[in-house]
N, CA and C of each residue as an Amber inpcrd file, in Angstrom:
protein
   450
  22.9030000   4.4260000 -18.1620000  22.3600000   5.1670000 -17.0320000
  21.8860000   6.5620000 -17.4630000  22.4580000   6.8660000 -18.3440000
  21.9930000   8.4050000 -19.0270000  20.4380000   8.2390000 -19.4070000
  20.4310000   7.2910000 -20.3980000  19.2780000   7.1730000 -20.7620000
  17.9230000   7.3020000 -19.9860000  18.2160000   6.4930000 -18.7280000
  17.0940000   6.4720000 -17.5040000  16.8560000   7.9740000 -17.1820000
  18.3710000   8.9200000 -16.6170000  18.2150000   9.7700000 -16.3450000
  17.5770000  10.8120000 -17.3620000  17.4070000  10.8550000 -18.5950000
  16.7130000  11.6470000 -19.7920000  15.7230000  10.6870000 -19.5150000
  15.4400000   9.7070000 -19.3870000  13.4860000   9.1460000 -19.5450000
  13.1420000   9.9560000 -18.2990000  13.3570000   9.7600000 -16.8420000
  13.0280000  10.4060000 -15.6930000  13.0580000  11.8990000 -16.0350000
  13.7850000  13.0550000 -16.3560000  13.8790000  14.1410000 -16.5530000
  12.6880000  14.4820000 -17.7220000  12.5340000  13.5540000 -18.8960000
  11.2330000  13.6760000 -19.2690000   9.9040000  13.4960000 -18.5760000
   9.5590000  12.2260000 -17.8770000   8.5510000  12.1260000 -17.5140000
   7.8120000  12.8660000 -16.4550000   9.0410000  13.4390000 -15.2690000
   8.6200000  14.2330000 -14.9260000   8.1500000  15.2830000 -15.2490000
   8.6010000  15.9370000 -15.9970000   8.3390000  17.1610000 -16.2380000
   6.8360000  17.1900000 -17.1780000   6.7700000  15.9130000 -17.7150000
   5.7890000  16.2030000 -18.6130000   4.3570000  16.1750000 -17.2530000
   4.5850000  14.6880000 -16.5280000   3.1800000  14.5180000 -15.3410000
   3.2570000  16.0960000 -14.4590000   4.1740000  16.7710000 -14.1910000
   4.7630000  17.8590000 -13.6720000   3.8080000  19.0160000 -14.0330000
   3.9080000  19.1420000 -15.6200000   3.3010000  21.0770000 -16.3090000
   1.6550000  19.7580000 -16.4370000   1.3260000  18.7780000 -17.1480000
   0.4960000  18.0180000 -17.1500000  -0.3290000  17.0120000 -16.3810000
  -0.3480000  17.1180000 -15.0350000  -0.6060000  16.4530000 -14.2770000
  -2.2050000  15.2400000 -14.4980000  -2.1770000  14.4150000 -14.2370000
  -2.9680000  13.4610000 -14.5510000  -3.9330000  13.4390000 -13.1210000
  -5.3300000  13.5080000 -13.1590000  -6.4050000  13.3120000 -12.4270000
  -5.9790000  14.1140000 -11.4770000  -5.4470000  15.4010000 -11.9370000
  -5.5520000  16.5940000 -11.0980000  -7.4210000  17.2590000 -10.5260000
  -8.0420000  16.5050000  -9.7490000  -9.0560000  17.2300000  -9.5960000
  -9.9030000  16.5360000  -8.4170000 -11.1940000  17.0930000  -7.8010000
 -11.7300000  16.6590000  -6.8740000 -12.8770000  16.1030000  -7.1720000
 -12.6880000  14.4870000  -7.4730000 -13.8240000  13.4340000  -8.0080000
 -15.2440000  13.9640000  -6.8600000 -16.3520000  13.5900000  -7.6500000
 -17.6200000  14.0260000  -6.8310000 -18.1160000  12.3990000  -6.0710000
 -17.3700000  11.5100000  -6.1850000 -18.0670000  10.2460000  -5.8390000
 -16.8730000   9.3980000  -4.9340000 -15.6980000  10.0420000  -4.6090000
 -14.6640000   9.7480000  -3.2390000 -15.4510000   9.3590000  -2.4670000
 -15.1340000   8.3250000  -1.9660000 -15.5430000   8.0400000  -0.1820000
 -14.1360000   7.8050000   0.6870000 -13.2740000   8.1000000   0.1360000
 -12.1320000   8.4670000   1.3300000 -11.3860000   9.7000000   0.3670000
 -10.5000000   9.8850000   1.8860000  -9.6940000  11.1300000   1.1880000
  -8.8890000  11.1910000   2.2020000  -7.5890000  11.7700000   2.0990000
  -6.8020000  12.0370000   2.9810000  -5.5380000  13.4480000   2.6000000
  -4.6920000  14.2850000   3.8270000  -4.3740000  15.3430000   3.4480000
  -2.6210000  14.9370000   3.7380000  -2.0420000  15.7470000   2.6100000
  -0.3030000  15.3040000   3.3190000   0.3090000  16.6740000   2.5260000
   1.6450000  16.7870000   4.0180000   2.2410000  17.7390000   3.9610000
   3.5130000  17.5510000   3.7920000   4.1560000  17.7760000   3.3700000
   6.1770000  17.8880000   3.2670000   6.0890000  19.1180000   4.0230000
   6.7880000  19.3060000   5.1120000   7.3530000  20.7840000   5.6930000
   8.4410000  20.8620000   5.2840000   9.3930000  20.2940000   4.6610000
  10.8970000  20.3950000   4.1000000  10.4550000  21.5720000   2.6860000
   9.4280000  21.1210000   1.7740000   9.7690000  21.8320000   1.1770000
   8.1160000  22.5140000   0.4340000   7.2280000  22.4440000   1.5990000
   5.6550000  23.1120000   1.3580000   5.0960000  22.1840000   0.7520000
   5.3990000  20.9560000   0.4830000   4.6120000  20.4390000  -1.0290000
   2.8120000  19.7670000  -0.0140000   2.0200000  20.2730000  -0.5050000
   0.5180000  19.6380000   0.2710000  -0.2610000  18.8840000  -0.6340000
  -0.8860000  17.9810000  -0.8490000  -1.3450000  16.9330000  -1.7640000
  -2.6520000  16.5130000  -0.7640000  -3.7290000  17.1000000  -1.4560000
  -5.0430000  16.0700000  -1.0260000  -5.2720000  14.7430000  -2.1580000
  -5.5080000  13.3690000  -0.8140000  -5.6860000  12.4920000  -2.4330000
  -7.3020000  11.6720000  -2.0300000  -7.8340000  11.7330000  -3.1950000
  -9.3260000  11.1590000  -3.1540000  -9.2680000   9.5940000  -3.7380000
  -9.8850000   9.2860000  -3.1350000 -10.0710000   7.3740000  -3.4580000
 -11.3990000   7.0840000  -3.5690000 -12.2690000   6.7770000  -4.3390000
 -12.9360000   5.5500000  -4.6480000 -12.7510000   4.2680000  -4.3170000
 -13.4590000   3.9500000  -3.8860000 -13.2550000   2.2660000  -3.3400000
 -14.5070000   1.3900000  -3.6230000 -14.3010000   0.2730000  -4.1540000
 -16.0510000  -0.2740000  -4.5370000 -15.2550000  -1.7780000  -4.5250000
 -16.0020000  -2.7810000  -3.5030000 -15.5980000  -3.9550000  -3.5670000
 -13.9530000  -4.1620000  -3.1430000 -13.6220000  -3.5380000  -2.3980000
 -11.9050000  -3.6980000  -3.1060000 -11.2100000  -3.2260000  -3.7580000
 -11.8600000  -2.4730000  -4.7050000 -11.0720000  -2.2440000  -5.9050000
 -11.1990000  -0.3850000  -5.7700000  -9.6360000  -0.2380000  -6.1860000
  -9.7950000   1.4990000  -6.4980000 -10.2490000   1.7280000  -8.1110000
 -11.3930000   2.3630000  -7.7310000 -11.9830000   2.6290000  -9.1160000
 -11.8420000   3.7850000  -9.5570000 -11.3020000   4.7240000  -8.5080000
 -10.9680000   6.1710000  -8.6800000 -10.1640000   6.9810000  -7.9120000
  -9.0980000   7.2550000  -8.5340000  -7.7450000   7.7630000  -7.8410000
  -8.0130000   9.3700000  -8.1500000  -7.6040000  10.1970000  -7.2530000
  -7.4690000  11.6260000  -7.7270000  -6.6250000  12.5290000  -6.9850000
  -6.1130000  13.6430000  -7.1490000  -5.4070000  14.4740000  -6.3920000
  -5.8100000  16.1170000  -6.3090000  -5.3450000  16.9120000  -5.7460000
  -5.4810000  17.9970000  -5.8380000  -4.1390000  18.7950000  -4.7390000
  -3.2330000  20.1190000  -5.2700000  -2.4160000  20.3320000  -3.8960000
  -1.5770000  21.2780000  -5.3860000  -0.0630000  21.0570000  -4.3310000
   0.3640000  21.9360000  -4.7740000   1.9220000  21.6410000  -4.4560000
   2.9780000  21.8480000  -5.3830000   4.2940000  20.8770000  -4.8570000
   5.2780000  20.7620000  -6.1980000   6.5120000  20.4390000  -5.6450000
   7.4420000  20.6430000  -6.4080000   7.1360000  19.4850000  -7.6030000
   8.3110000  19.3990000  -8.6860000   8.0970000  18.4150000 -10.0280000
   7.6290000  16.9940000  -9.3900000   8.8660000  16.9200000  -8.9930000
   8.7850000  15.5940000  -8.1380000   7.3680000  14.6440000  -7.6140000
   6.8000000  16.0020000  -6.9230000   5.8410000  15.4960000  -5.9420000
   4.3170000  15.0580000  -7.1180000   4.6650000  16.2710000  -7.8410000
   3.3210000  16.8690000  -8.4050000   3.2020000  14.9880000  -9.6030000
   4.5310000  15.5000000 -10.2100000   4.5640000  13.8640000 -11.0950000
   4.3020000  12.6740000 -10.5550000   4.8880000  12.1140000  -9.4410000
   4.4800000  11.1430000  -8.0980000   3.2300000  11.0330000  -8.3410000
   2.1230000  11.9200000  -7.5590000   1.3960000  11.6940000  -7.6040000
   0.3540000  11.5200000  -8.7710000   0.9000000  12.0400000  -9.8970000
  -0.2750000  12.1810000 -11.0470000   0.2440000  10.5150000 -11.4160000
   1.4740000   9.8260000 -11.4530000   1.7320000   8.9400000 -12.2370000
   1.1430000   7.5820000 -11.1520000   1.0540000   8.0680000  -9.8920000
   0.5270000   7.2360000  -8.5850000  -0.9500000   6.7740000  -9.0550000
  -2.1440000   8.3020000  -9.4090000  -3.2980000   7.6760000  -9.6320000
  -3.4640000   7.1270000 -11.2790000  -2.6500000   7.2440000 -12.1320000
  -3.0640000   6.6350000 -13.2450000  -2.2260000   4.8080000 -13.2190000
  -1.8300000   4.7460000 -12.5470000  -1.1710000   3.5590000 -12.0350000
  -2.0170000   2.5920000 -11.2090000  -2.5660000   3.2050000 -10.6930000
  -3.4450000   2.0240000  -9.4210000  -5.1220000   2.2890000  -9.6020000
  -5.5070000   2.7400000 -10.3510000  -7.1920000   2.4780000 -11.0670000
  -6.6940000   1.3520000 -11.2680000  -8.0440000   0.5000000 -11.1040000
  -8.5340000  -1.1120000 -11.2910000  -7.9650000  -1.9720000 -10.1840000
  -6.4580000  -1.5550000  -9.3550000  -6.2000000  -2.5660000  -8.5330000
  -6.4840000  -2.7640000  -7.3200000  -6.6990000  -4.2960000  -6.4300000
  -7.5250000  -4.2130000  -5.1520000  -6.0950000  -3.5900000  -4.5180000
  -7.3290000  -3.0900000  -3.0230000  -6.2760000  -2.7840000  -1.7950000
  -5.1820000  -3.3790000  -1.4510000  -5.1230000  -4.7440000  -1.7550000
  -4.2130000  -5.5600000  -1.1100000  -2.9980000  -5.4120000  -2.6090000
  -3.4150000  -4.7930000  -3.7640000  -2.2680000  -4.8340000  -4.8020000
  -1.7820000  -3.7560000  -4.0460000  -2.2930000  -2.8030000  -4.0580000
  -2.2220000  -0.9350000  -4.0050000  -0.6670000  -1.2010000  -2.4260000
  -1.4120000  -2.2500000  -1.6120000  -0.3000000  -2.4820000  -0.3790000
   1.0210000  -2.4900000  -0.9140000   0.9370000  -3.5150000  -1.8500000
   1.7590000  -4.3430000  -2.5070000   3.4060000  -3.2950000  -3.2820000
   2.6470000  -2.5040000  -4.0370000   2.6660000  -1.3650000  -4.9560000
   3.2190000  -0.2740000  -4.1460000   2.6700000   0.1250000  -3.0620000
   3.1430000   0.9890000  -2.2720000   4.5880000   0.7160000  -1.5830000
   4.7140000  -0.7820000  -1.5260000   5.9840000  -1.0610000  -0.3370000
   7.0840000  -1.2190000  -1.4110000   6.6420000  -1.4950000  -3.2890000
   7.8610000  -1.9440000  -3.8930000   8.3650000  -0.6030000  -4.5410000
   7.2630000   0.8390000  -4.6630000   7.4050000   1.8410000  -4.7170000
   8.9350000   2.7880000  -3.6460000   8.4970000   2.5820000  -2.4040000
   9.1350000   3.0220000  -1.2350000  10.4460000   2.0880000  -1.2350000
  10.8090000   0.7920000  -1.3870000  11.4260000   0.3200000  -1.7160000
  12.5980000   0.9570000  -2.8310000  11.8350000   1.1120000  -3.8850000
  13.0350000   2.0880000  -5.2230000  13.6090000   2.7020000  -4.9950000
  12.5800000   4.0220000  -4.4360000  13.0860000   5.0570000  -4.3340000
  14.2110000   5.4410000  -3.0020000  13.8780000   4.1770000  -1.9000000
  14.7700000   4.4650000  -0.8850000  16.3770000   3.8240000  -1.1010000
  16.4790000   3.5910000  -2.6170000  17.5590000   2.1900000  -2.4250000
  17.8100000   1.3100000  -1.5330000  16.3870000   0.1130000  -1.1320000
  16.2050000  -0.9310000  -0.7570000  15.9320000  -1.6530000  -1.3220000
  15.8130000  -1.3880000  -3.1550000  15.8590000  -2.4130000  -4.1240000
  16.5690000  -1.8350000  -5.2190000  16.8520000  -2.9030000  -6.1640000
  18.2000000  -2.5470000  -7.5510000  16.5310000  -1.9920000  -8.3060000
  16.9990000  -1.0570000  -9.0640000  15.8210000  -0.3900000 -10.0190000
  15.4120000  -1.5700000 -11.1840000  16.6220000  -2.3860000 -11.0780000
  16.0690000  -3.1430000 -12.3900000  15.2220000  -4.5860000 -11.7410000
  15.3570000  -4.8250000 -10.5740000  14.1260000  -5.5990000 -10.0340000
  12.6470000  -4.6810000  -9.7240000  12.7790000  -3.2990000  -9.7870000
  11.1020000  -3.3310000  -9.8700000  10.3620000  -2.6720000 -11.1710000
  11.5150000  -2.9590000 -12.1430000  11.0330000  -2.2700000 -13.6620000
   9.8490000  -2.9510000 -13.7800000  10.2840000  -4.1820000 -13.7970000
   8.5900000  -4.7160000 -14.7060000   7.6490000  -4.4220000 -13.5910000
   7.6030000  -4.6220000 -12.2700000   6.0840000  -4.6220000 -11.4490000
   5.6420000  -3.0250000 -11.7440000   6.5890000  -1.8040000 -11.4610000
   6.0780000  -0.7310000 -11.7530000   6.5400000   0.1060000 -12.7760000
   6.4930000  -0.6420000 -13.9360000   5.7210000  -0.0350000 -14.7370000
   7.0880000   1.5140000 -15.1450000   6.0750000   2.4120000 -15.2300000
   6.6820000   4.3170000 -15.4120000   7.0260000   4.2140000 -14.3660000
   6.6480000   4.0740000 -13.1700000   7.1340000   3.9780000 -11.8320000
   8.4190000   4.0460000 -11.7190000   9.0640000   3.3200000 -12.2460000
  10.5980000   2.9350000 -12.2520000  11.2080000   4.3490000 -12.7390000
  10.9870000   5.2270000 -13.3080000  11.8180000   6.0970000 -13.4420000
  12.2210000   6.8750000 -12.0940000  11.2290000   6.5880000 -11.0030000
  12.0240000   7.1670000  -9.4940000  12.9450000   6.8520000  -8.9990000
  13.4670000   5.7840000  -9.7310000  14.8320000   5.4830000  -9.0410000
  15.6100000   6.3700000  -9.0360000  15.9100000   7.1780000  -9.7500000
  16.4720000   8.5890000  -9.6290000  16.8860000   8.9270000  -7.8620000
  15.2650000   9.1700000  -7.9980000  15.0720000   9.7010000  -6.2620000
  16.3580000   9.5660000  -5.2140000  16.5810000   8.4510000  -5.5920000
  17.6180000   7.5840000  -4.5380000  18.8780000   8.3480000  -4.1260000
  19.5420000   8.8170000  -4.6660000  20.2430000   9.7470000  -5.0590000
  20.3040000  11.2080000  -4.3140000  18.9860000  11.4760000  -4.0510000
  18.4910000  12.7860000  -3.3620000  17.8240000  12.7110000  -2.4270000
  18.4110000  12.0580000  -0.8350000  17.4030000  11.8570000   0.0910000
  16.1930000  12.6970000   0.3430000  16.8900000  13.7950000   0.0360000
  15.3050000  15.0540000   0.2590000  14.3310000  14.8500000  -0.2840000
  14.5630000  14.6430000  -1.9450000  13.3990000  14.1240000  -2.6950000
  12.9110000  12.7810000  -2.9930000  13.3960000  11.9160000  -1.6350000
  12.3840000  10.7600000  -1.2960000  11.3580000  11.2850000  -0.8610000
  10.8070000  12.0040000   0.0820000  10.2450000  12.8930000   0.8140000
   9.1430000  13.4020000  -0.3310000   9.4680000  14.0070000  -1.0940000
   9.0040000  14.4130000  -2.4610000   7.9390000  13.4790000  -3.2350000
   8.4750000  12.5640000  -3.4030000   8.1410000  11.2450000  -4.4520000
   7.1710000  10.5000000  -3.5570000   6.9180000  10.1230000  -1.8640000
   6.6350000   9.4510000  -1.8320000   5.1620000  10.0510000  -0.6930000
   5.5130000  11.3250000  -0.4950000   4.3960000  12.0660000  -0.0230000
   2.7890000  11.9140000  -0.4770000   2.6210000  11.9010000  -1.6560000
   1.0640000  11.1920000  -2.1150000   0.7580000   9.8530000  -2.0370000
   1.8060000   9.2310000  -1.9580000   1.9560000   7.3950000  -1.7740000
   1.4760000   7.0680000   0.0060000   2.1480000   8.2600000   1.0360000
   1.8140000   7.8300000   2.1750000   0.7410000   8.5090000   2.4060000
   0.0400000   9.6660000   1.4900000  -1.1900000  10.0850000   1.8330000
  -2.3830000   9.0770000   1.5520000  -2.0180000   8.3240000   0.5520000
  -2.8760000   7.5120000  -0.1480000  -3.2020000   6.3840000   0.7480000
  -2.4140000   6.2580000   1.3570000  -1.9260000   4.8210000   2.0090000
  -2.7580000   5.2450000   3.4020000  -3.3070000   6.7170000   3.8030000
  -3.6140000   6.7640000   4.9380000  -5.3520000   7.0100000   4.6350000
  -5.1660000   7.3670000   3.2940000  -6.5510000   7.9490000   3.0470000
  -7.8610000   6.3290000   3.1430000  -6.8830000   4.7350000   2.7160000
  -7.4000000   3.7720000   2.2880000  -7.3470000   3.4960000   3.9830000
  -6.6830000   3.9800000   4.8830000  -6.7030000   3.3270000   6.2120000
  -7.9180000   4.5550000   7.3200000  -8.4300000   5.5190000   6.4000000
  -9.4550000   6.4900000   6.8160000  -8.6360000   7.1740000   8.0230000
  -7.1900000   7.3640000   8.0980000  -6.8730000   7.7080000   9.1950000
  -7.1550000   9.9380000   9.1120000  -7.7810000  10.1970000   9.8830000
  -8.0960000  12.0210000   9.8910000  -6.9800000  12.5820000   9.7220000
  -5.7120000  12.3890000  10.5550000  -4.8700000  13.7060000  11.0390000
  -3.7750000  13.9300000   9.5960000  -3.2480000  14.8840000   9.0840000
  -2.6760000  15.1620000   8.3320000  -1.2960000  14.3300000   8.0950000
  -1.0650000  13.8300000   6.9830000   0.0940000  12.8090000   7.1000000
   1.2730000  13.9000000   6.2680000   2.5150000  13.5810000   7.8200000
   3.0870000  14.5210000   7.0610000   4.7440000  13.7590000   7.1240000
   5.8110000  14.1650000   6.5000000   6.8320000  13.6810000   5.9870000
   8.2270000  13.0840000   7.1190000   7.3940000  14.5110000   7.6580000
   8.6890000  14.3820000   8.8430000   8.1350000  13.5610000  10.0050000
């Protein structure tokens, strides 16, 4: 169990100071905005969509390790897969981190993902982890109003 906890304490921190597709793609056709009021974290996330398929994940915001890693490890994770994976992905995601599944049933589907099991542990920073996941999730459903935690 140590071990997980040193892979997670790495990976965050690295998607964290390094964030992955930190930026505002010029060719989005959705987008959506999310807030944590627990602890400020705001995350705009941009989607590409062509056929089904997310061809382009992106973020932009501002937020604790947690959030900031979430989301960078969220869009390098789901380029290439259709909507109906991304569904898929999203519920076994929320699943981990809420301890509604053993971490070692969703190692293989997700991937780096799996180091959120952590989360579980820290109800607050479910909240954290899964804030760009439900922005994402609203941005593919074009819903306007700000998706927020609470």
């Amino acid at each position: 169990m140590s071990d997980l906890r040193e892979l997670y304490q790495e990976v965050i921190l690295d998607h964290h100071k390094k964030p992955r597709n930190f930026r505002v793609p010029c060719d989005a056709n959705k987008h959506a905005d999310g807030f944590n009021p627990l602890c400020g974290d705001k995350v705009t996330v941009y989607v590409r969509i062509e056929d089904g398929i997310v061809r382009d994940v992106a973020f932009q915001g501002s937020g604790c390790a947690i959030s900031t890693a979430s989301a960078s490890m969220m869009t390098e994770f789901l380029k290439g897969k259709s909507e109906v994976e991304v569904a898929r992905i999203f519920e076994r995601f929320h699943d981990l981190v809420t301890g509604k599944s053993a971490p070692e049933a969703d190692a293989s589907s997700l991937g780096k993902l799996a180091v959120f099991a952590g989360v579980r542990d820290y109800p607050v920073r479910v909240k954290c982890a899964t804030l760009a996941w439900h922005t994402l999730r609203a941005a593919l459903d074009e819903r306007q109003e700000t998706v927020a935690t609470e």
